[in-house]
């Protein structure tokens, strides 16, 4: 906290939200008031919002229009801080509040630009707050207050130390070396389950997970489909050659529901087996329950009813069926547009 002299027309009190202290061990043993009055500095952390609260008090008998301005020694972009409000009117004896919001880039400590433009900097800056009296005729300086600040990375390991040691700058810098070295490994171990789940694993890790379940990666599948295929690969293997396994595979590609509660003919993915009763006398319907040239045993019909049939990759669906069906089976593929307003002729593909 920094305070002005009581004899000035405008009194300024500056209160940082977070303080950084000297690395001196002797200073760390002082009480709070002694440290604040000696070498305390505002602490800024890259990627975090840090604030400084300012209290203004008009001790004169005149109305003041006060404009606040900050000047920082060394390279410090004006885009990294903002004063709000910059200008305000104070009646005699009135008080007003303002704030300075500091927002350093997340990669501030990784970019060499600040070091190139200010090679002597040790992440410690000297700043001054100027309060100007603005009138129609002139602009006059009312008061200026220095407030140094330091830039430090956010540290988790300091939370494990007593408060006395947290305020020693050297200890914070030393711990940051170990934190930068070990923390990535610790974070990886804590979230290892996410690396082993195909739905949350990084894209670069998917081929490795696919190898675990002997699943071939196909460029025709998008990223979301590949994740679900790897996750359900064991179930697909378990039900290969069955109606359930083929329906699951087609469901993962098309996104159509499985419709377990509906009869087979009403499902979005319908797979019907064609059974013949042999030689039976009675009424027949050509193309429906009779077939010239003899029947086809082990034959089934696949009906797909997507919302947009034109977006379905027929070649990919055919490869899925060929991979999942028994080798001795034949099939027909019907892709139909399901609409309550009109009925279209299905596309029939026989293999």
CSV table of C-alpha atoms in Angstrom, one decimal:
chain,number,residue,atom,x,y,z
A,1,UNK,CA,0.0,0.0,0.0
A,2,UNK,CA,1.4,3.4,-1.0
A,3,UNK,CA,0.0,6.7,0.4
A,4,UNK,CA,0.5,10.3,-0.4
A,5,UNK,CA,1.5,13.1,1.9
A,6,UNK,CA,-1.6,14.6,3.8
A,7,UNK,CA,-0.5,18.1,2.7
A,8,UNK,CA,-1.2,17.6,-1.0
A,9,UNK,CA,-4.4,18.7,-2.7
A,10,UNK,CA,-5.0,15.2,-4.0
A,11,UNK,CA,-4.3,12.2,-1.8
A,12,UNK,CA,-3.6,8.9,-3.6
A,13,UNK,CA,-3.6,5.5,-2.0
A,14,UNK,CA,-2.5,2.5,-4.0
A,15,UNK,CA,-3.3,-1.1,-2.9
A,16,UNK,CA,-2.1,-4.0,-5.0
A,17,UNK,CA,-4.1,-7.2,-4.8
A,18,UNK,CA,-0.9,-9.4,-4.5
A,19,UNK,CA,2.5,-8.4,-3.2
A,20,UNK,CA,6.0,-9.7,-4.1
A,21,UNK,CA,8.7,-9.2,-1.5
A,22,UNK,CA,12.5,-9.1,-1.7
A,23,UNK,CA,14.5,-12.2,-1.6
A,24,UNK,CA,16.3,-10.9,1.4
A,25,UNK,CA,16.0,-13.3,4.4
A,26,UNK,CA,16.2,-10.3,6.8
A,27,UNK,CA,13.3,-8.6,5.1
A,28,UNK,CA,11.3,-11.8,5.3
A,29,UNK,CA,11.5,-11.7,9.1
A,30,UNK,CA,10.0,-8.3,9.3
A,31,UNK,CA,6.3,-7.9,10.1
A,32,UNK,CA,3.8,-7.0,7.4
A,33,UNK,CA,3.7,-3.2,7.9
A,34,UNK,CA,7.5,-3.0,7.8
A,35,UNK,CA,7.7,-5.1,4.6
A,36,UNK,CA,5.0,-3.1,2.8
A,37,UNK,CA,6.7,0.2,3.7
A,38,UNK,CA,10.2,-1.0,2.6
A,39,UNK,CA,10.6,-3.1,-0.6
A,40,UNK,CA,7.2,-4.5,-1.4
A,41,UNK,CA,6.2,-4.7,-5.1
A,42,UNK,CA,3.1,-5.6,-7.0
A,43,UNK,CA,3.2,-9.2,-8.3
A,44,UNK,CA,2.1,-9.9,-11.8
A,45,UNK,CA,1.6,-13.4,-13.2
A,46,UNK,CA,1.4,-14.1,-16.9
A,47,UNK,CA,-2.0,-15.2,-18.1
A,48,UNK,CA,-3.7,-14.0,-15.0
A,49,UNK,CA,-5.6,-10.8,-14.2
A,50,UNK,CA,-3.8,-8.7,-11.6
A,51,UNK,CA,-5.3,-5.6,-10.2
A,52,UNK,CA,-4.2,-2.4,-8.4
A,53,UNK,CA,-6.9,-0.5,-6.5
A,54,UNK,CA,-6.5,3.3,-6.3
A,55,UNK,CA,-8.3,5.6,-3.9
A,56,UNK,CA,-8.4,9.3,-4.7
A,57,UNK,CA,-9.3,12.0,-2.2
A,58,UNK,CA,-9.8,15.7,-3.1
A,59,UNK,CA,-8.4,17.7,-0.1
A,60,UNK,CA,-8.6,21.1,-1.8
A,61,UNK,CA,-11.5,23.5,-1.9
A,62,UNK,CA,-11.8,23.3,-5.7
A,63,UNK,CA,-13.5,20.8,-8.0
A,64,UNK,CA,-10.9,18.7,-9.7
A,65,UNK,CA,-10.9,16.9,-13.0
A,66,UNK,CA,-8.3,14.2,-12.5
A,67,UNK,CA,-6.8,12.2,-15.3
A,68,UNK,CA,-4.6,9.1,-14.4
A,69,UNK,CA,-1.6,8.0,-16.4
A,70,UNK,CA,1.0,5.3,-16.0
A,71,UNK,CA,4.6,5.3,-17.1
A,72,UNK,CA,6.8,2.2,-16.9
A,73,UNK,CA,10.5,2.1,-17.3
A,74,UNK,CA,11.8,-0.4,-19.8
A,75,UNK,CA,9.8,-2.3,-22.4
A,76,UNK,CA,6.2,-2.8,-21.2
A,77,UNK,CA,3.4,-2.8,-23.8
A,78,UNK,CA,0.5,-0.4,-23.1
A,79,UNK,CA,-1.8,-3.2,-24.2
A,80,UNK,CA,-0.9,-5.1,-21.1
A,81,UNK,CA,-2.7,-2.7,-18.7
A,82,UNK,CA,-5.8,-0.6,-18.5
A,83,UNK,CA,-6.9,2.2,-16.2
A,84,UNK,CA,-10.5,2.5,-15.5
A,85,UNK,CA,-11.8,5.1,-15.3
A,86,UNK,CA,-8.9,7.2,-16.7
A,87,UNK,CA,-10.7,10.5,-16.0
A,88,UNK,CA,-13.1,11.6,-13.2
A,89,UNK,CA,-14.5,14.7,-11.5
A,90,UNK,CA,-14.0,15.2,-7.7
A,91,UNK,CA,-15.9,17.7,-5.7
A,92,UNK,CA,-14.1,19.3,-2.7
A,93,UNK,CA,-13.7,16.7,0.1
A,94,UNK,CA,-14.9,13.9,-2.2
A,95,UNK,CA,-13.3,10.5,-2.6
A,96,UNK,CA,-13.3,8.2,-5.7
A,97,UNK,CA,-12.0,4.8,-6.6
A,98,UNK,CA,-10.2,3.6,-9.7
A,99,UNK,CA,-8.3,0.5,-10.7
A,100,UNK,CA,-5.5,-0.7,-12.9
A,101,UNK,CA,-6.0,-4.1,-14.6
A,102,UNK,CA,-2.8,-5.9,-15.7
A,103,UNK,CA,-3.1,-8.8,-18.1
A,104,UNK,CA,0.2,-10.2,-19.4
A,105,UNK,CA,0.2,-12.7,-22.2
A,106,UNK,CA,0.2,-16.4,-21.3
A,107,UNK,CA,3.6,-16.9,-23.1
A,108,UNK,CA,5.2,-13.7,-21.7
A,109,UNK,CA,8.1,-15.7,-20.1
A,110,UNK,CA,8.6,-17.8,-23.2
A,111,UNK,CA,8.9,-14.9,-25.7
A,112,UNK,CA,12.4,-13.3,-25.9
A,113,UNK,CA,11.0,-10.0,-27.1
A,114,UNK,CA,11.1,-8.4,-23.7
A,115,UNK,CA,14.7,-9.5,-23.2
A,116,UNK,CA,15.7,-8.1,-26.6
A,117,UNK,CA,14.2,-4.7,-25.8
A,118,UNK,CA,15.2,-4.6,-22.2
A,119,UNK,CA,18.3,-6.8,-21.7
A,120,UNK,CA,19.0,-5.5,-18.2
A,121,UNK,CA,15.6,-6.4,-16.9
A,122,UNK,CA,15.2,-9.1,-14.3
A,123,UNK,CA,11.4,-9.2,-14.6
A,124,UNK,CA,11.3,-6.3,-12.2
A,125,UNK,CA,9.9,-2.9,-13.3
A,126,UNK,CA,9.6,0.6,-12.0
A,127,UNK,CA,6.3,2.3,-12.7
A,128,UNK,CA,4.8,5.6,-11.7
A,129,UNK,CA,1.2,6.7,-11.4
A,130,UNK,CA,0.6,10.4,-12.4
A,131,UNK,CA,-2.5,12.3,-11.5
A,132,UNK,CA,-3.1,15.4,-13.8
A,133,UNK,CA,-5.5,18.2,-13.2
A,134,UNK,CA,-7.2,18.9,-16.5
A,135,UNK,CA,-8.8,22.3,-17.3
A,136,UNK,CA,-9.7,24.1,-20.5
A,137,UNK,CA,-6.6,26.2,-20.2
A,138,UNK,CA,-3.9,23.8,-19.1
A,139,UNK,CA,-2.9,20.4,-17.7
A,140,UNK,CA,-1.1,20.4,-14.3
A,141,UNK,CA,0.5,17.6,-12.5
A,142,UNK,CA,-1.2,17.1,-9.1
A,143,UNK,CA,0.7,14.1,-7.7
A,144,UNK,CA,2.8,11.1,-8.7
A,145,UNK,CA,3.3,7.9,-6.9
A,146,UNK,CA,5.9,5.2,-7.7
A,147,UNK,CA,4.9,1.6,-7.5
A,148,UNK,CA,7.4,-1.1,-8.6
A,149,UNK,CA,6.1,-4.4,-9.8
A,150,UNK,CA,7.7,-7.8,-10.5
A,151,UNK,CA,6.7,-10.6,-13.0
A,152,UNK,CA,6.8,-14.1,-11.7
A,153,UNK,CA,5.3,-17.4,-13.1
A,154,UNK,CA,2.5,-19.0,-11.2
A,155,UNK,CA,3.8,-21.6,-8.8
A,156,UNK,CA,1.9,-24.5,-7.2
A,157,UNK,CA,4.8,-25.7,-5.1
A,158,UNK,CA,4.8,-22.5,-3.0
A,159,UNK,CA,1.4,-23.5,-1.6
A,160,UNK,CA,3.1,-26.3,0.3
A,161,UNK,CA,5.4,-23.9,2.2
A,162,UNK,CA,4.8,-21.8,5.2
A,163,UNK,CA,3.8,-18.2,4.5
A,164,UNK,CA,7.2,-16.9,5.8
A,165,UNK,CA,9.1,-18.8,3.0
A,166,UNK,CA,6.6,-17.9,0.2
A,167,UNK,CA,7.6,-14.3,0.5
A,168,UNK,CA,11.3,-15.1,-0.2
A,169,UNK,CA,11.8,-14.5,-3.9
A,170,UNK,CA,14.8,-16.8,-4.2
A,171,UNK,CA,12.8,-19.8,-2.9
A,172,UNK,CA,10.1,-19.2,-5.4
A,173,UNK,CA,12.5,-19.1,-8.3
A,174,UNK,CA,14.3,-22.2,-7.0
A,175,UNK,CA,11.0,-24.2,-6.7
A,176,UNK,CA,9.9,-23.1,-10.2
A,177,UNK,CA,12.8,-25.1,-11.6
A,178,UNK,CA,11.6,-28.3,-10.1
A,179,UNK,CA,8.0,-27.5,-10.9
A,180,UNK,CA,8.6,-27.0,-14.6
A,181,UNK,CA,10.5,-30.3,-14.6
A,182,UNK,CA,8.2,-32.6,-12.7
A,183,UNK,CA,4.8,-31.0,-13.0
A,184,UNK,CA,4.1,-32.1,-16.6
A,185,UNK,CA,4.8,-35.7,-15.6
A,186,UNK,CA,2.6,-35.4,-12.6
A,187,UNK,CA,-0.3,-34.0,-14.6
A,188,UNK,CA,0.1,-36.7,-17.2
A,189,UNK,CA,-0.1,-39.4,-14.5
A,190,UNK,CA,-3.2,-37.9,-12.9
A,191,UNK,CA,-5.0,-37.8,-16.3
A,192,UNK,CA,-3.6,-41.1,-17.7
A,193,UNK,CA,-7.1,-42.5,-18.0
A,194,UNK,CA,-7.9,-39.8,-20.6
A,195,UNK,CA,-4.9,-40.8,-22.7
A,196,UNK,CA,-6.2,-44.4,-22.8
A,197,UNK,CA,-9.8,-43.5,-23.7
A,198,UNK,CA,-10.2,-43.3,-27.5
A,199,UNK,CA,-12.9,-40.6,-26.9
A,200,UNK,CA,-10.6,-38.2,-25.1
A,201,UNK,CA,-7.1,-39.3,-26.2
A,202,UNK,CA,-5.0,-36.9,-28.3
A,203,UNK,CA,-5.4,-37.5,-32.1
A,204,UNK,CA,-1.7,-38.4,-32.4
A,205,UNK,CA,-2.3,-41.3,-29.9
A,206,UNK,CA,-5.2,-42.9,-31.8
A,207,UNK,CA,-3.0,-45.1,-34.1
A,208,UNK,CA,-1.4,-46.5,-30.9
A,209,UNK,CA,-4.8,-47.3,-29.3
A,210,UNK,CA,-6.0,-48.8,-32.6
A,211,UNK,CA,-3.0,-51.2,-32.5
A,212,UNK,CA,-4.0,-52.3,-29.1
A,213,UNK,CA,-7.3,-53.7,-30.4
A,214,UNK,CA,-5.9,-54.6,-33.9
A,215,UNK,CA,-8.2,-52.1,-35.5
A,216,UNK,CA,-7.2,-50.8,-39.0
A,217,UNK,CA,-7.3,-47.1,-39.4
A,218,UNK,CA,-9.3,-45.9,-42.5
A,219,UNK,CA,-9.0,-42.4,-43.9
A,220,UNK,CA,-12.6,-42.5,-45.1
A,221,UNK,CA,-13.8,-42.3,-41.4
A,222,UNK,CA,-13.8,-38.9,-39.8
A,223,UNK,CA,-12.1,-38.4,-36.4
A,224,UNK,CA,-15.2,-38.8,-34.3
A,225,UNK,CA,-16.1,-42.0,-36.1
A,226,UNK,CA,-12.6,-43.4,-35.7
A,227,UNK,CA,-12.7,-42.7,-31.9
A,228,UNK,CA,-16.0,-44.6,-31.6
A,229,UNK,CA,-14.8,-47.5,-33.7
A,230,UNK,CA,-11.7,-48.0,-31.6
A,231,UNK,CA,-13.8,-47.8,-28.5
A,232,UNK,CA,-16.3,-50.5,-29.8
A,233,UNK,CA,-13.8,-52.6,-31.6
A,234,UNK,CA,-13.9,-55.5,-29.1
A,235,UNK,CA,-17.8,-55.6,-29.3
A,236,UNK,CA,-17.6,-55.6,-33.1
A,237,UNK,CA,-15.2,-58.5,-33.0
A,238,UNK,CA,-17.4,-60.4,-30.5
A,239,UNK,CA,-20.5,-60.1,-32.7
A,240,UNK,CA,-18.9,-60.4,-36.1
A,241,UNK,CA,-21.0,-62.5,-38.5
A,242,UNK,CA,-24.2,-61.7,-36.7
A,243,UNK,CA,-27.1,-59.3,-37.2
A,244,UNK,CA,-26.2,-57.5,-34.0
A,245,UNK,CA,-22.6,-56.9,-35.0
A,246,UNK,CA,-23.5,-55.6,-38.5
A,247,UNK,CA,-26.1,-53.3,-37.1
A,248,UNK,CA,-23.6,-51.9,-34.5
A,249,UNK,CA,-21.0,-51.3,-37.2
A,250,UNK,CA,-23.5,-49.5,-39.5
A,251,UNK,CA,-24.7,-47.5,-36.5
A,252,UNK,CA,-21.2,-46.2,-35.8
A,253,UNK,CA,-20.9,-45.0,-39.4
A,254,UNK,CA,-24.3,-43.6,-40.2
A,255,UNK,CA,-25.2,-42.4,-36.7
A,256,UNK,CA,-28.7,-43.9,-37.1
A,257,UNK,CA,-30.3,-45.2,-33.9
A,258,UNK,CA,-30.3,-48.9,-33.1
A,259,UNK,CA,-34.1,-48.9,-32.4
A,260,UNK,CA,-33.9,-51.9,-30.1
A,261,UNK,CA,-37.6,-51.4,-29.1
A,262,UNK,CA,-39.0,-51.4,-32.7
A,263,UNK,CA,-39.8,-54.4,-34.9
A,264,UNK,CA,-37.2,-55.3,-37.5
A,265,UNK,CA,-39.1,-53.8,-40.5
A,266,UNK,CA,-39.5,-50.4,-38.7
A,267,UNK,CA,-35.8,-49.9,-37.6
A,268,UNK,CA,-33.6,-47.2,-39.2
A,269,UNK,CA,-31.1,-50.0,-39.8
A,270,UNK,CA,-33.1,-53.1,-40.7
A,271,UNK,CA,-31.5,-56.4,-41.5
A,272,UNK,CA,-34.0,-59.1,-42.7
A,273,UNK,CA,-33.1,-62.7,-43.5
A,274,UNK,CA,-34.9,-64.2,-46.5
A,275,UNK,CA,-36.3,-67.6,-45.7
A,276,UNK,CA,-38.0,-69.9,-48.3
A,277,UNK,CA,-40.5,-72.6,-47.5
A,278,UNK,CA,-39.6,-74.8,-50.5
A,279,UNK,CA,-42.2,-76.0,-53.0
A,280,UNK,CA,-45.7,-74.8,-51.8
A,281,UNK,CA,-48.8,-74.6,-53.9
A,282,UNK,CA,-50.8,-71.4,-53.5
A,283,UNK,CA,-51.0,-67.8,-54.5
A,284,UNK,CA,-47.6,-66.2,-55.3
A,285,UNK,CA,-46.4,-62.7,-56.1
A,286,UNK,CA,-43.6,-62.4,-58.7
A,287,UNK,CA,-40.5,-60.7,-57.2
A,288,UNK,CA,-41.7,-60.9,-53.6
A,289,UNK,CA,-42.1,-64.5,-52.5
A,290,UNK,CA,-40.9,-66.3,-55.6
A,291,UNK,CA,-37.8,-66.2,-57.6
A,292,UNK,CA,-37.0,-67.5,-61.1
A,293,UNK,CA,-34.0,-69.8,-61.3
A,294,UNK,CA,-34.3,-71.2,-57.7
A,295,UNK,CA,-33.9,-69.6,-54.3
A,296,UNK,CA,-30.8,-68.1,-52.7
A,297,UNK,CA,-30.0,-69.6,-49.4
A,298,UNK,CA,-28.2,-67.5,-46.7
A,299,UNK,CA,-29.5,-64.3,-48.2
A,300,UNK,CA,-30.4,-61.1,-46.2
A,301,UNK,CA,-31.6,-57.6,-47.0
A,302,UNK,CA,-30.2,-54.4,-45.4
A,303,UNK,CA,-32.5,-51.4,-45.3
A,304,UNK,CA,-30.9,-48.0,-44.3
A,305,UNK,CA,-33.3,-45.1,-43.7
A,306,UNK,CA,-31.1,-42.0,-43.2
A,307,UNK,CA,-32.4,-38.4,-43.3
A,308,UNK,CA,-30.1,-37.6,-46.3
A,309,UNK,CA,-29.4,-40.6,-48.4
A,310,UNK,CA,-27.2,-38.7,-50.9
A,311,UNK,CA,-24.6,-38.1,-48.1
A,312,UNK,CA,-24.1,-41.8,-47.5
A,313,UNK,CA,-21.0,-43.4,-48.9
A,314,UNK,CA,-22.3,-46.5,-50.6
A,315,UNK,CA,-18.9,-47.9,-51.2
A,316,UNK,CA,-18.0,-47.7,-47.5
A,317,UNK,CA,-21.2,-49.3,-46.4
A,318,UNK,CA,-20.6,-52.1,-48.9
A,319,UNK,CA,-17.1,-52.7,-47.5
A,320,UNK,CA,-18.6,-52.8,-44.0
A,321,UNK,CA,-21.1,-55.4,-44.9
A,322,UNK,CA,-18.5,-57.5,-46.8
A,323,UNK,CA,-16.3,-57.4,-43.8
A,324,UNK,CA,-18.9,-58.4,-41.3
A,325,UNK,CA,-21.1,-60.9,-43.1
A,326,UNK,CA,-20.2,-64.6,-43.4
A,327,UNK,CA,-18.4,-65.4,-46.6
A,328,UNK,CA,-21.1,-67.7,-47.9
A,329,UNK,CA,-23.9,-65.1,-47.5
A,330,UNK,CA,-25.4,-62.8,-50.2
A,331,UNK,CA,-27.2,-59.6,-49.5
A,332,UNK,CA,-29.1,-56.7,-50.9
A,333,UNK,CA,-28.7,-53.1,-49.8
A,334,UNK,CA,-31.6,-50.7,-49.8
A,335,UNK,CA,-31.0,-47.0,-49.0
A,336,UNK,CA,-34.3,-45.3,-48.5
A,337,UNK,CA,-35.3,-41.7,-47.6
A,338,UNK,CA,-37.6,-41.7,-44.6
A,339,UNK,CA,-40.1,-38.9,-44.8
A,340,UNK,CA,-43.7,-38.7,-43.4
A,341,UNK,CA,-44.6,-36.4,-46.4
A,342,UNK,CA,-43.7,-38.6,-49.3
A,343,UNK,CA,-42.2,-41.9,-50.2
A,344,UNK,CA,-39.4,-42.3,-52.7
A,345,UNK,CA,-38.3,-45.3,-54.6
A,346,UNK,CA,-35.4,-47.0,-52.7
A,347,UNK,CA,-32.0,-47.5,-54.2
A,348,UNK,CA,-31.4,-51.2,-54.4
A,349,UNK,CA,-27.9,-52.7,-54.7
A,350,UNK,CA,-27.4,-56.5,-54.9
A,351,UNK,CA,-24.2,-58.2,-54.3
